[in-house]
Amino acid sequence: MSGFSADWLALREPYDLSARNREVLDAVLAAFADYPSVSIADLACGTGSTVRALAPRLPVRQTWRLVDNDLSLLARAAGTAVRADVQVTAVPVDLNRDLEAALDGPVDLVTTSALLDLVSAEWLERLAVETAVRSVPLYAALSYDGRIVFDPVDDADADIVAAVNGHQHTDKGFGPALGPDAAQAAIARFESLRYRVAHGTSDWVFGSDDRDIQLETCAGWAGAARETGRLSLEAVAGWLTRRRDAITAGRSSIRVGHVDLFARPTGMR
Ligand SMILES: C[S@@+](CC[C@H](N)C(=O)[O-])C[C@H]1O[C@@H](n2cnc3c(N)ncnc32)[C@H](O)[C@@H]1O
């Protein structure tokens, strides 16, 4: 499965859903509790996981503009059925080129998930400035923060995690990526723009029965570690073989650190 394939996004969606930080989500819901309707722009929507997570919990009429540059994912997102009073429009936009166009028009809330760790410091700055000039809040969920905890541990884990975190900083289409630093950079930047920022962890927790997601995630990490050139093929293959054996035998659990944040302009509830 590739990094943004529909199959991978479907596999991770239930783990994303249960990982979302409750306090941060509650802050988002509370901010819009009195609104008769809400217009939301979801950046890098994939197949629409943020709509599915948020729309049933927002007790008001909603208009969603779903934005992505992958036409196949976007077509699936457009078909997301939620409720009759939730209107969904899918818009193809290359966010690296045309972020500003994605935010134009009436927007009460900007959402995104699993995007900030892909973007550069320069792009995050554009996002911060463009949301601040429009005085809109941002709910950014599930930014990977660099923490991976394996049980049982393996001698090669630390080298693999270091290589994965190095790979996280490579260009993912937005310039050199912030990777594990993204959430803290976003929190600091929005606070400097006088936004109030609620934030908390939203870790994936894979138990011993969650074999498919563990197998895919470890295979992805092995590929990323190899791409950095820091580790030998033998070292990475040996690690992956031991991990697969433990996962298949139901002896493996993994925690993957993520952070959610809700940044709202001062004065907003
Ligand atoms: C990790 S996926 C997250 C998808 C979705 N938000 C979710 O949580 O399931 C990252 C998404 O960013 C989109 N993406 C990457 N580069 C993009 C760009 N330059 N413009 C718009 N979307 C982009 C991908 O197509 C993919 O849907």
PDB file of C-alpha atoms and ligand atoms in Angstrom:
ATOM      1  CA  MET A   1       0.000   0.000   0.000  1.00  0.00           C
ATOM      2  CA  SER A   2       1.355   3.434  -0.846  1.00  0.00           C
ATOM      3  CA  GLY A   3       1.484   6.321   1.624  1.00  0.00           C
ATOM      4  CA  PHE A   4      -1.808   7.858   0.501  1.00  0.00           C
ATOM      5  CA  SER A   5      -3.565   4.877  -1.105  1.00  0.00           C
ATOM      6  CA  ALA A   6      -7.285   4.468  -0.439  1.00  0.00           C
ATOM      7  CA  ASP A   7      -6.583   1.022   1.031  1.00  0.00           C
ATOM      8  CA  TRP A   8      -4.070   2.437   3.517  1.00  0.00           C
ATOM      9  CA  LEU A   9      -6.365   5.327   4.465  1.00  0.00           C
ATOM     10  CA  ALA A  10      -9.236   2.855   5.036  1.00  0.00           C
ATOM     11  CA  LEU A  11      -7.015   0.628   7.181  1.00  0.00           C
ATOM     12  CA  ARG A  12      -5.888   3.499   9.416  1.00  0.00           C
ATOM     13  CA  GLU A  13      -9.236   5.333   9.680  1.00  0.00           C
ATOM     14  CA  PRO A  14     -10.680   3.397  12.675  1.00  0.00           C
ATOM     15  CA  TYR A  15      -7.389   3.828  14.567  1.00  0.00           C
ATOM     16  CA  ASP A  16      -7.371   7.539  13.717  1.00  0.00           C
ATOM     17  CA  LEU A  17     -10.946   7.826  14.926  1.00  0.00           C
ATOM     18  CA  SER A  18     -10.305   6.269  18.319  1.00  0.00           C
ATOM     19  CA  ALA A  19      -6.980   8.127  18.661  1.00  0.00           C
ATOM     20  CA  ARG A  20      -8.457  11.622  18.193  1.00  0.00           C
ATOM     21  CA  ASN A  21      -7.913  13.580  21.403  1.00  0.00           C
ATOM     22  CA  ARG A  22     -11.279  13.933  23.232  1.00  0.00           C
ATOM     23  CA  GLU A  23     -10.542  17.277  24.916  1.00  0.00           C
ATOM     24  CA  VAL A  24      -9.399  18.838  21.656  1.00  0.00           C
ATOM     25  CA  LEU A  25     -12.439  17.462  19.830  1.00  0.00           C
ATOM     26  CA  ASP A  26     -14.748  18.737  22.580  1.00  0.00           C
ATOM     27  CA  ALA A  27     -13.182  22.200  22.243  1.00  0.00           C
ATOM     28  CA  VAL A  28     -13.960  22.164  18.516  1.00  0.00           C
ATOM     29  CA  LEU A  29     -17.577  21.096  19.128  1.00  0.00           C
ATOM     30  CA  ALA A  30     -18.061  23.677  21.890  1.00  0.00           C
ATOM     31  CA  ALA A  31     -16.780  26.485  19.667  1.00  0.00           C
ATOM     32  CA  PHE A  32     -19.588  25.868  17.163  1.00  0.00           C
ATOM     33  CA  ALA A  33     -22.390  24.810  19.502  1.00  0.00           C
ATOM     34  CA  ASP A  34     -24.277  28.119  19.015  1.00  0.00           C
ATOM     35  CA  TYR A  35     -23.814  28.414  15.269  1.00  0.00           C
ATOM     36  CA  PRO A  36     -26.903  27.809  13.095  1.00  0.00           C
ATOM     37  CA  SER A  37     -24.632  26.440  10.372  1.00  0.00           C
ATOM     38  CA  VAL A  38     -20.889  25.932   9.809  1.00  0.00           C
ATOM     39  CA  SER A  39     -18.791  26.128   6.634  1.00  0.00           C
ATOM     40  CA  ILE A  40     -15.698  23.948   6.814  1.00  0.00           C
ATOM     41  CA  ALA A  41     -12.691  23.637   4.498  1.00  0.00           C
ATOM     42  CA  ASP A  42     -10.936  20.285   4.969  1.00  0.00           C
ATOM     43  CA  LEU A  43      -7.391  20.388   3.594  1.00  0.00           C
ATOM     44  CA  ALA A  44      -5.874  17.179   2.164  1.00  0.00           C
ATOM     45  CA  CYS A  45      -9.132  15.324   2.810  1.00  0.00           C
ATOM     46  CA  GLY A  46      -8.074  11.950   1.394  1.00  0.00           C
ATOM     47  CA  THR A  47     -11.264   9.864   1.205  1.00  0.00           C
ATOM     48  CA  GLY A  48     -13.047  12.104   3.748  1.00  0.00           C
ATOM     49  CA  SER A  49     -12.097  10.720   7.157  1.00  0.00           C
ATOM     50  CA  THR A  50     -12.384  14.109   8.884  1.00  0.00           C
ATOM     51  CA  VAL A  51     -15.959  14.588   7.637  1.00  0.00           C
ATOM     52  CA  ARG A  52     -16.879  11.148   8.895  1.00  0.00           C
ATOM     53  CA  ALA A  53     -15.263  11.868  12.272  1.00  0.00           C
ATOM     54  CA  LEU A  54     -16.669  15.347  12.801  1.00  0.00           C
ATOM     55  CA  ALA A  55     -19.962  15.711  10.941  1.00  0.00           C
ATOM     56  CA  PRO A  56     -22.025  13.342  13.134  1.00  0.00           C
ATOM     57  CA  ARG A  57     -20.813  15.178  16.253  1.00  0.00           C
ATOM     58  CA  LEU A  58     -21.460  18.738  15.064  1.00  0.00           C
ATOM     59  CA  PRO A  59     -25.159  19.297  15.849  1.00  0.00           C
ATOM     60  CA  VAL A  60     -25.689  21.951  13.180  1.00  0.00           C
ATOM     61  CA  ARG A  61     -26.101  22.315   9.419  1.00  0.00           C
ATOM     62  CA  GLN A  62     -22.745  21.938   7.726  1.00  0.00           C
ATOM     63  CA  THR A  63     -21.189  22.778   4.384  1.00  0.00           C
ATOM     64  CA  TRP A  64     -17.902  20.965   3.740  1.00  0.00           C
ATOM     65  CA  ARG A  65     -15.397  21.878   1.039  1.00  0.00           C
ATOM     66  CA  LEU A  66     -13.114  18.866   0.707  1.00  0.00           C
ATOM     67  CA  VAL A  67      -9.767  19.638  -0.892  1.00  0.00           C
ATOM     68  CA  ASP A  68      -7.095  17.273  -2.188  1.00  0.00           C
ATOM     69  CA  ASN A  69      -4.892  16.930  -5.272  1.00  0.00           C
ATOM     70  CA  ASP A  70      -5.522  13.188  -5.670  1.00  0.00           C
ATOM     71  CA  LEU A  71      -8.541  12.864  -7.962  1.00  0.00           C
ATOM     72  CA  SER A  72      -9.189   9.231  -7.079  1.00  0.00           C
ATOM     73  CA  LEU A  73      -9.273   9.916  -3.328  1.00  0.00           C
ATOM     74  CA  LEU A  74     -11.328  13.028  -3.940  1.00  0.00           C
ATOM     75  CA  ALA A  75     -13.935  11.049  -5.905  1.00  0.00           C
ATOM     76  CA  ARG A  76     -14.364   8.726  -2.930  1.00  0.00           C
ATOM     77  CA  ALA A  77     -14.558  11.693  -0.546  1.00  0.00           C
ATOM     78  CA  ALA A  78     -17.292  13.278  -2.670  1.00  0.00           C
ATOM     79  CA  GLY A  79     -19.412  10.181  -2.134  1.00  0.00           C
ATOM     80  CA  THR A  80     -19.247  10.444   1.647  1.00  0.00           C
ATOM     81  CA  ALA A  81     -22.817  10.184   2.892  1.00  0.00           C
ATOM     82  CA  VAL A  82     -23.382  11.657   6.340  1.00  0.00           C
ATOM     83  CA  ARG A  83     -26.747  13.375   7.008  1.00  0.00           C
ATOM     84  CA  ALA A  84     -29.227  15.271   4.874  1.00  0.00           C
ATOM     85  CA  ASP A  85     -28.180  18.602   6.420  1.00  0.00           C
ATOM     86  CA  VAL A  86     -24.481  17.985   5.682  1.00  0.00           C
ATOM     87  CA  GLN A  87     -23.491  19.226   2.241  1.00  0.00           C
ATOM     88  CA  VAL A  88     -20.202  17.966   0.814  1.00  0.00           C
ATOM     89  CA  THR A  89     -18.341  19.411  -2.185  1.00  0.00           C
ATOM     90  CA  ALA A  90     -15.041  17.992  -3.412  1.00  0.00           C
ATOM     91  CA  VAL A  91     -12.572  20.450  -4.971  1.00  0.00           C
ATOM     92  CA  PRO A  92      -9.286  19.484  -6.649  1.00  0.00           C
ATOM     93  CA  VAL A  93      -6.515  21.790  -5.415  1.00  0.00           C
ATOM     94  CA  ASP A  94      -2.744  21.452  -5.225  1.00  0.00           C
ATOM     95  CA  LEU A  95      -2.314  22.845  -1.724  1.00  0.00           C
ATOM     96  CA  ASN A  96       1.367  23.536  -2.227  1.00  0.00           C
ATOM     97  CA  ARG A  97       0.537  25.848  -5.119  1.00  0.00           C
ATOM     98  CA  ASP A  98      -2.941  27.125  -4.316  1.00  0.00           C
ATOM     99  CA  LEU A  99      -3.532  27.022  -0.563  1.00  0.00           C
ATOM    100  CA  GLU A 100      -5.037  30.486  -0.704  1.00  0.00           C
ATOM    101  CA  ALA A 101      -7.647  29.384  -3.296  1.00  0.00           C
ATOM    102  CA  ALA A 102      -8.644  26.475  -1.040  1.00  0.00           C
ATOM    103  CA  LEU A 103      -9.476  28.929   1.751  1.00  0.00           C
ATOM    104  CA  ASP A 104     -11.336  31.494  -0.332  1.00  0.00           C
ATOM    105  CA  GLY A 105     -15.065  32.010   0.184  1.00  0.00           C
ATOM    106  CA  PRO A 106     -17.057  31.565   3.378  1.00  0.00           C
ATOM    107  CA  VAL A 107     -15.106  29.426   5.875  1.00  0.00           C
ATOM    108  CA  ASP A 108     -15.845  29.194   9.622  1.00  0.00           C
ATOM    109  CA  LEU A 109     -13.392  26.371  10.338  1.00  0.00           C
ATOM    110  CA  VAL A 110     -10.340  24.875   8.638  1.00  0.00           C
ATOM    111  CA  THR A 111      -9.727  21.197   9.337  1.00  0.00           C
ATOM    112  CA  THR A 112      -7.024  18.748   8.389  1.00  0.00           C
ATOM    113  CA  SER A 113      -5.683  15.409   9.545  1.00  0.00           C
ATOM    114  CA  ALA A 114      -2.390  13.637   8.964  1.00  0.00           C
ATOM    115  CA  LEU A 115      -1.141  16.569   6.893  1.00  0.00           C
ATOM    116  CA  LEU A 116       0.997  18.886   9.032  1.00  0.00           C
ATOM    117  CA  ASP A 117       3.895  16.408   9.381  1.00  0.00           C
ATOM    118  CA  LEU A 118       4.157  16.388   5.556  1.00  0.00           C
ATOM    119  CA  VAL A 119       4.519  20.145   5.115  1.00  0.00           C
ATOM    120  CA  SER A 120       7.486  22.489   5.308  1.00  0.00           C
ATOM    121  CA  ALA A 121       8.054  25.347   7.748  1.00  0.00           C
ATOM    122  CA  GLU A 122       7.383  27.755   4.862  1.00  0.00           C
ATOM    123  CA  TRP A 123       4.046  26.137   4.030  1.00  0.00           C
ATOM    124  CA  LEU A 124       3.002  26.056   7.693  1.00  0.00           C
ATOM    125  CA  GLU A 125       3.756  29.775   7.807  1.00  0.00           C
ATOM    126  CA  ARG A 126       1.475  30.323   4.795  1.00  0.00           C
ATOM    127  CA  LEU A 127      -1.274  28.309   6.487  1.00  0.00           C
ATOM    128  CA  ALA A 128      -0.907  30.263   9.733  1.00  0.00           C
ATOM    129  CA  VAL A 129      -0.952  33.640   7.987  1.00  0.00           C
ATOM    130  CA  GLU A 130      -3.832  32.759   5.655  1.00  0.00           C
ATOM    131  CA  THR A 131      -6.023  31.473   8.493  1.00  0.00           C
ATOM    132  CA  ALA A 132      -5.090  34.409  10.746  1.00  0.00           C
ATOM    133  CA  VAL A 133      -5.915  37.069   8.128  1.00  0.00           C
ATOM    134  CA  ARG A 134      -9.329  35.406   7.738  1.00  0.00           C
ATOM    135  CA  SER A 135      -9.569  35.064  11.548  1.00  0.00           C
ATOM    136  CA  VAL A 136     -10.689  31.430  11.276  1.00  0.00           C
ATOM    137  CA  PRO A 137      -9.830  28.546  13.631  1.00  0.00           C
ATOM    138  CA  LEU A 138      -7.851  25.447  12.643  1.00  0.00           C
ATOM    139  CA  TYR A 139      -8.461  21.884  13.830  1.00  0.00           C
ATOM    140  CA  ALA A 140      -5.398  19.839  12.826  1.00  0.00           C
ATOM    141  CA  ALA A 141      -5.528  16.218  13.956  1.00  0.00           C
ATOM    142  CA  LEU A 142      -3.116  13.309  13.934  1.00  0.00           C
ATOM    143  CA  SER A 143       0.278  14.893  13.292  1.00  0.00           C
ATOM    144  CA  TYR A 144       2.973  12.269  13.886  1.00  0.00           C
ATOM    145  CA  ASP A 145       5.292  13.421  16.675  1.00  0.00           C
ATOM    146  CA  GLY A 146       8.239  10.997  16.468  1.00  0.00           C
ATOM    147  CA  ARG A 147       7.348   8.624  19.317  1.00  0.00           C
ATOM    148  CA  ILE A 148       7.158   4.906  18.563  1.00  0.00           C
ATOM    149  CA  VAL A 149       7.026   2.351  21.380  1.00  0.00           C
ATOM    150  CA  PHE A 150       7.313  -1.347  20.558  1.00  0.00           C
ATOM    151  CA  ASP A 151       6.417  -4.247  22.798  1.00  0.00           C
ATOM    152  CA  PRO A 152       8.395  -6.492  22.775  1.00  0.00           C
ATOM    153  CA  VAL A 153      11.490  -4.380  22.159  1.00  0.00           C
ATOM    154  CA  ASP A 154      14.108  -5.306  19.560  1.00  0.00           C
ATOM    155  CA  ASP A 155      17.786  -4.294  19.485  1.00  0.00           C
ATOM    156  CA  ALA A 156      17.295  -2.560  16.125  1.00  0.00           C
ATOM    157  CA  ASP A 157      14.215  -0.498  17.122  1.00  0.00           C
ATOM    158  CA  ALA A 158      16.144   2.656  18.013  1.00  0.00           C
ATOM    159  CA  ASP A 159      18.037   2.686  14.698  1.00  0.00           C
ATOM    160  CA  ILE A 160      14.836   2.096  12.739  1.00  0.00           C
ATOM    161  CA  VAL A 161      12.952   4.848  14.572  1.00  0.00           C
ATOM    162  CA  ALA A 162      15.845   7.292  14.099  1.00  0.00           C
ATOM    163  CA  ALA A 163      15.934   6.523  10.365  1.00  0.00           C
ATOM    164  CA  VAL A 164      12.121   6.816  10.059  1.00  0.00           C
ATOM    165  CA  ASN A 165      12.189  10.170  11.819  1.00  0.00           C
ATOM    166  CA  GLY A 166      14.988  11.314   9.505  1.00  0.00           C
ATOM    167  CA  HIS A 167      12.906  10.228   6.506  1.00  0.00           C
ATOM    168  CA  GLN A 168       9.977  12.215   7.913  1.00  0.00           C
ATOM    169  CA  HIS A 169      11.947  15.401   7.208  1.00  0.00           C
ATOM    170  CA  THR A 170      12.364  14.676   3.492  1.00  0.00           C
ATOM    171  CA  ASP A 171      10.301  16.521   0.892  1.00  0.00           C
ATOM    172  CA  LYS A 172       6.732  15.208   0.679  1.00  0.00           C
ATOM    173  CA  GLY A 173       5.682  17.734  -1.953  1.00  0.00           C
ATOM    174  CA  PHE A 174       5.759  20.884   0.166  1.00  0.00           C
ATOM    175  CA  GLY A 175       9.534  21.335   0.581  1.00  0.00           C
ATOM    176  CA  PRO A 176      11.616  19.858   3.438  1.00  0.00           C
ATOM    177  CA  ALA A 177       9.000  18.407   5.781  1.00  0.00           C
ATOM    178  CA  LEU A 178       8.580  19.372   9.427  1.00  0.00           C
ATOM    179  CA  GLY A 179       7.876  15.716  10.205  1.00  0.00           C
ATOM    180  CA  PRO A 180       7.781  15.049  13.959  1.00  0.00           C
ATOM    181  CA  ASP A 181       8.318  18.773  14.712  1.00  0.00           C
ATOM    182  CA  ALA A 182       5.154  19.870  12.913  1.00  0.00           C
ATOM    183  CA  ALA A 183       2.640  19.989  15.756  1.00  0.00           C
ATOM    184  CA  GLN A 184       4.904  21.881  18.154  1.00  0.00           C
ATOM    185  CA  ALA A 185       5.831  24.320  15.385  1.00  0.00           C
ATOM    186  CA  ALA A 186       2.143  24.891  14.617  1.00  0.00           C
ATOM    187  CA  ILE A 187       1.243  25.372  18.286  1.00  0.00           C
ATOM    188  CA  ALA A 188       4.055  27.925  18.762  1.00  0.00           C
ATOM    189  CA  ARG A 189       3.220  29.817  15.558  1.00  0.00           C
ATOM    190  CA  PHE A 190      -0.508  30.083  16.249  1.00  0.00           C
ATOM    191  CA  GLU A 191       0.151  31.186  19.832  1.00  0.00           C
ATOM    192  CA  SER A 192       2.467  33.892  18.494  1.00  0.00           C
ATOM    193  CA  LEU A 193      -0.477  35.049  16.328  1.00  0.00           C
ATOM    194  CA  ARG A 194      -2.532  35.394  19.543  1.00  0.00           C
ATOM    195  CA  TYR A 195      -4.544  32.261  18.894  1.00  0.00           C
ATOM    196  CA  ARG A 196      -5.578  30.109  21.874  1.00  0.00           C
ATOM    197  CA  VAL A 197      -4.413  26.576  21.199  1.00  0.00           C
ATOM    198  CA  ALA A 198      -5.858  23.435  22.785  1.00  0.00           C
ATOM    199  CA  HIS A 199      -3.657  20.432  22.135  1.00  0.00           C
ATOM    200  CA  GLY A 200      -3.092  16.882  23.309  1.00  0.00           C
ATOM    201  CA  THR A 201      -1.811  13.521  22.225  1.00  0.00           C
ATOM    202  CA  SER A 202      -3.749  11.289  19.838  1.00  0.00           C
ATOM    203  CA  ASP A 203      -1.610   8.173  19.745  1.00  0.00           C
ATOM    204  CA  TRP A 204      -2.362   5.141  17.666  1.00  0.00           C
ATOM    205  CA  VAL A 205      -2.547   2.134  19.990  1.00  0.00           C
ATOM    206  CA  PHE A 206      -2.205  -1.152  18.141  1.00  0.00           C
ATOM    207  CA  GLY A 207      -2.972  -4.186  20.284  1.00  0.00           C
ATOM    208  CA  SER A 208      -1.794  -7.726  19.661  1.00  0.00           C
ATOM    209  CA  ASP A 209      -4.888  -8.494  17.554  1.00  0.00           C
ATOM    210  CA  ASP A 210      -4.354  -5.499  15.249  1.00  0.00           C
ATOM    211  CA  ARG A 211      -2.142  -7.496  12.918  1.00  0.00           C
ATOM    212  CA  ASP A 212      -2.969  -5.905   9.539  1.00  0.00           C
ATOM    213  CA  ILE A 213      -2.247  -2.341  10.587  1.00  0.00           C
ATOM    214  CA  GLN A 214       0.923  -3.400  12.412  1.00  0.00           C
ATOM    215  CA  LEU A 215       2.176  -5.333   9.370  1.00  0.00           C
ATOM    216  CA  GLU A 216       1.496  -2.411   6.999  1.00  0.00           C
ATOM    217  CA  THR A 217       2.969   0.172   9.341  1.00  0.00           C
ATOM    218  CA  CYS A 218       6.164  -1.812   9.965  1.00  0.00           C
ATOM    219  CA  ALA A 219       6.561  -2.483   6.225  1.00  0.00           C
ATOM    220  CA  GLY A 220       6.199   1.251   5.579  1.00  0.00           C
ATOM    221  CA  TRP A 221       8.754   2.101   8.240  1.00  0.00           C
ATOM    222  CA  ALA A 222      11.190  -0.479   6.837  1.00  0.00           C
ATOM    223  CA  GLY A 223      10.860   1.082   3.374  1.00  0.00           C
ATOM    224  CA  ALA A 224      11.381   4.574   4.771  1.00  0.00           C
ATOM    225  CA  ALA A 225      14.396   3.475   6.829  1.00  0.00           C
ATOM    226  CA  ARG A 226      15.962   1.905   3.728  1.00  0.00           C
ATOM    227  CA  GLU A 227      15.339   5.011   1.626  1.00  0.00           C
ATOM    228  CA  THR A 228      17.444   7.096   3.989  1.00  0.00           C
ATOM    229  CA  GLY A 229      20.476   4.907   3.174  1.00  0.00           C
ATOM    230  CA  ARG A 230      21.454   4.968   6.850  1.00  0.00           C
ATOM    231  CA  LEU A 231      20.886   1.263   7.466  1.00  0.00           C
ATOM    232  CA  SER A 232      21.927  -1.810   5.530  1.00  0.00           C
ATOM    233  CA  LEU A 233      19.394  -3.929   3.678  1.00  0.00           C
ATOM    234  CA  GLU A 234      20.277  -6.843   5.974  1.00  0.00           C
ATOM    235  CA  ALA A 235      19.702  -4.805   9.138  1.00  0.00           C
ATOM    236  CA  VAL A 236      16.288  -3.539   7.983  1.00  0.00           C
ATOM    237  CA  ALA A 237      15.198  -6.915   6.578  1.00  0.00           C
ATOM    238  CA  GLY A 238      16.198  -8.671   9.794  1.00  0.00           C
ATOM    239  CA  TRP A 239      14.248  -6.172  11.888  1.00  0.00           C
ATOM    240  CA  LEU A 240      11.170  -6.485   9.664  1.00  0.00           C
ATOM    241  CA  THR A 241      11.291 -10.286   9.743  1.00  0.00           C
ATOM    242  CA  ARG A 242      11.452 -10.332  13.556  1.00  0.00           C
ATOM    243  CA  ARG A 243       8.635  -7.792  13.795  1.00  0.00           C
ATOM    244  CA  ARG A 244       6.447  -9.744  11.348  1.00  0.00           C
ATOM    245  CA  ASP A 245       7.020 -12.958  13.287  1.00  0.00           C
ATOM    246  CA  ALA A 246       5.968 -11.292  16.550  1.00  0.00           C
ATOM    247  CA  ILE A 247       2.925  -9.613  14.937  1.00  0.00           C
ATOM    248  CA  THR A 248       1.746 -12.784  13.232  1.00  0.00           C
ATOM    249  CA  ALA A 249       2.126 -14.726  16.475  1.00  0.00           C
ATOM    250  CA  GLY A 250      -0.040 -12.145  18.278  1.00  0.00           C
ATOM    251  CA  ARG A 251       2.866 -11.101  20.538  1.00  0.00           C
ATOM    252  CA  SER A 252       3.256  -7.500  19.344  1.00  0.00           C
ATOM    253  CA  SER A 253       1.763  -4.175  20.328  1.00  0.00           C
ATOM    254  CA  ILE A 254       2.841  -0.725  19.134  1.00  0.00           C
ATOM    255  CA  ARG A 255       2.080   2.848  20.202  1.00  0.00           C
ATOM    256  CA  VAL A 256       2.645   5.624  17.651  1.00  0.00           C
ATOM    257  CA  GLY A 257       2.699   9.195  18.929  1.00  0.00           C
ATOM    258  CA  HIS A 258       0.469  11.847  17.363  1.00  0.00           C
ATOM    259  CA  VAL A 259      -0.755  15.278  18.418  1.00  0.00           C
ATOM    260  CA  ASP A 260      -4.090  17.030  17.793  1.00  0.00           C
ATOM    261  CA  LEU A 261      -4.555  20.767  18.065  1.00  0.00           C
ATOM    262  CA  PHE A 262      -7.374  23.295  17.870  1.00  0.00           C
ATOM    263  CA  ALA A 263      -6.215  26.868  17.365  1.00  0.00           C
ATOM    264  CA  ARG A 264      -8.838  29.596  17.597  1.00  0.00           C
ATOM    265  CA  PRO A 265      -8.579  33.368  17.396  1.00  0.00           C
ATOM    266  CA  THR A 266      -8.701  35.210  20.711  1.00  0.00           C
ATOM    267  CA  GLY A 267     -12.291  36.086  21.503  1.00  0.00           C
ATOM    268  CA  MET A 268     -13.751  32.931  20.020  1.00  0.00           C
ATOM    269  CA  ARG A 269     -15.292  30.576  22.526  1.00  0.00           C
TER     270      ARG A 269
HETATM  271  C1  LIG B   1      -1.823  10.977   5.023  1.00  0.00           C
HETATM  272  S1  LIG B   1      -3.052  11.415   3.880  1.00  0.00           S
HETATM  273  C2  LIG B   1      -4.341  12.039   4.942  1.00  0.00           C
HETATM  274  C3  LIG B   1      -5.687  12.007   4.307  1.00  0.00           C
HETATM  275  C4  LIG B   1      -6.855  12.341   5.244  1.00  0.00           C
HETATM  276  N1  LIG B   1      -6.757  13.696   5.776  1.00  0.00           N
HETATM  277  C5  LIG B   1      -6.937  11.344   6.369  1.00  0.00           C
HETATM  278  O1  LIG B   1      -6.639  11.689   7.513  1.00  0.00           O
HETATM  279  O2  LIG B   1      -7.313  10.181   6.102  1.00  0.00           O
HETATM  280  C6  LIG B   1      -2.397  12.903   3.168  1.00  0.00           C
HETATM  281  C7  LIG B   1      -3.274  13.527   2.109  1.00  0.00           C
HETATM  282  O3  LIG B   1      -2.615  14.694   1.588  1.00  0.00           O
HETATM  283  C8  LIG B   1      -2.917  14.790   0.219  1.00  0.00           C
HETATM  284  N2  LIG B   1      -1.919  15.661  -0.398  1.00  0.00           N
HETATM  285  C9  LIG B   1      -0.590  15.484  -0.462  1.00  0.00           C
HETATM  286  N3  LIG B   1      -0.007  16.485  -1.133  1.00  0.00           N
HETATM  287  C10 LIG B   1      -1.009  17.334  -1.500  1.00  0.00           C
HETATM  288  C11 LIG B   1      -1.045  18.562  -2.219  1.00  0.00           C
HETATM  289  N4  LIG B   1       0.063  19.137  -2.704  1.00  0.00           N
HETATM  290  N5  LIG B   1      -2.249  19.170  -2.413  1.00  0.00           N
HETATM  291  C12 LIG B   1      -3.395  18.598  -1.926  1.00  0.00           C
HETATM  292  N6  LIG B   1      -3.410  17.432  -1.236  1.00  0.00           N
HETATM  293  C13 LIG B   1      -2.237  16.815  -1.027  1.00  0.00           C
HETATM  294  C14 LIG B   1      -2.857  13.342  -0.254  1.00  0.00           C
HETATM  295  O4  LIG B   1      -3.484  13.153  -1.505  1.00  0.00           O
HETATM  296  C15 LIG B   1      -3.554  12.636   0.893  1.00  0.00           C
HETATM  297  O5  LIG B   1      -4.941  12.570   0.679  1.00  0.00           O
END
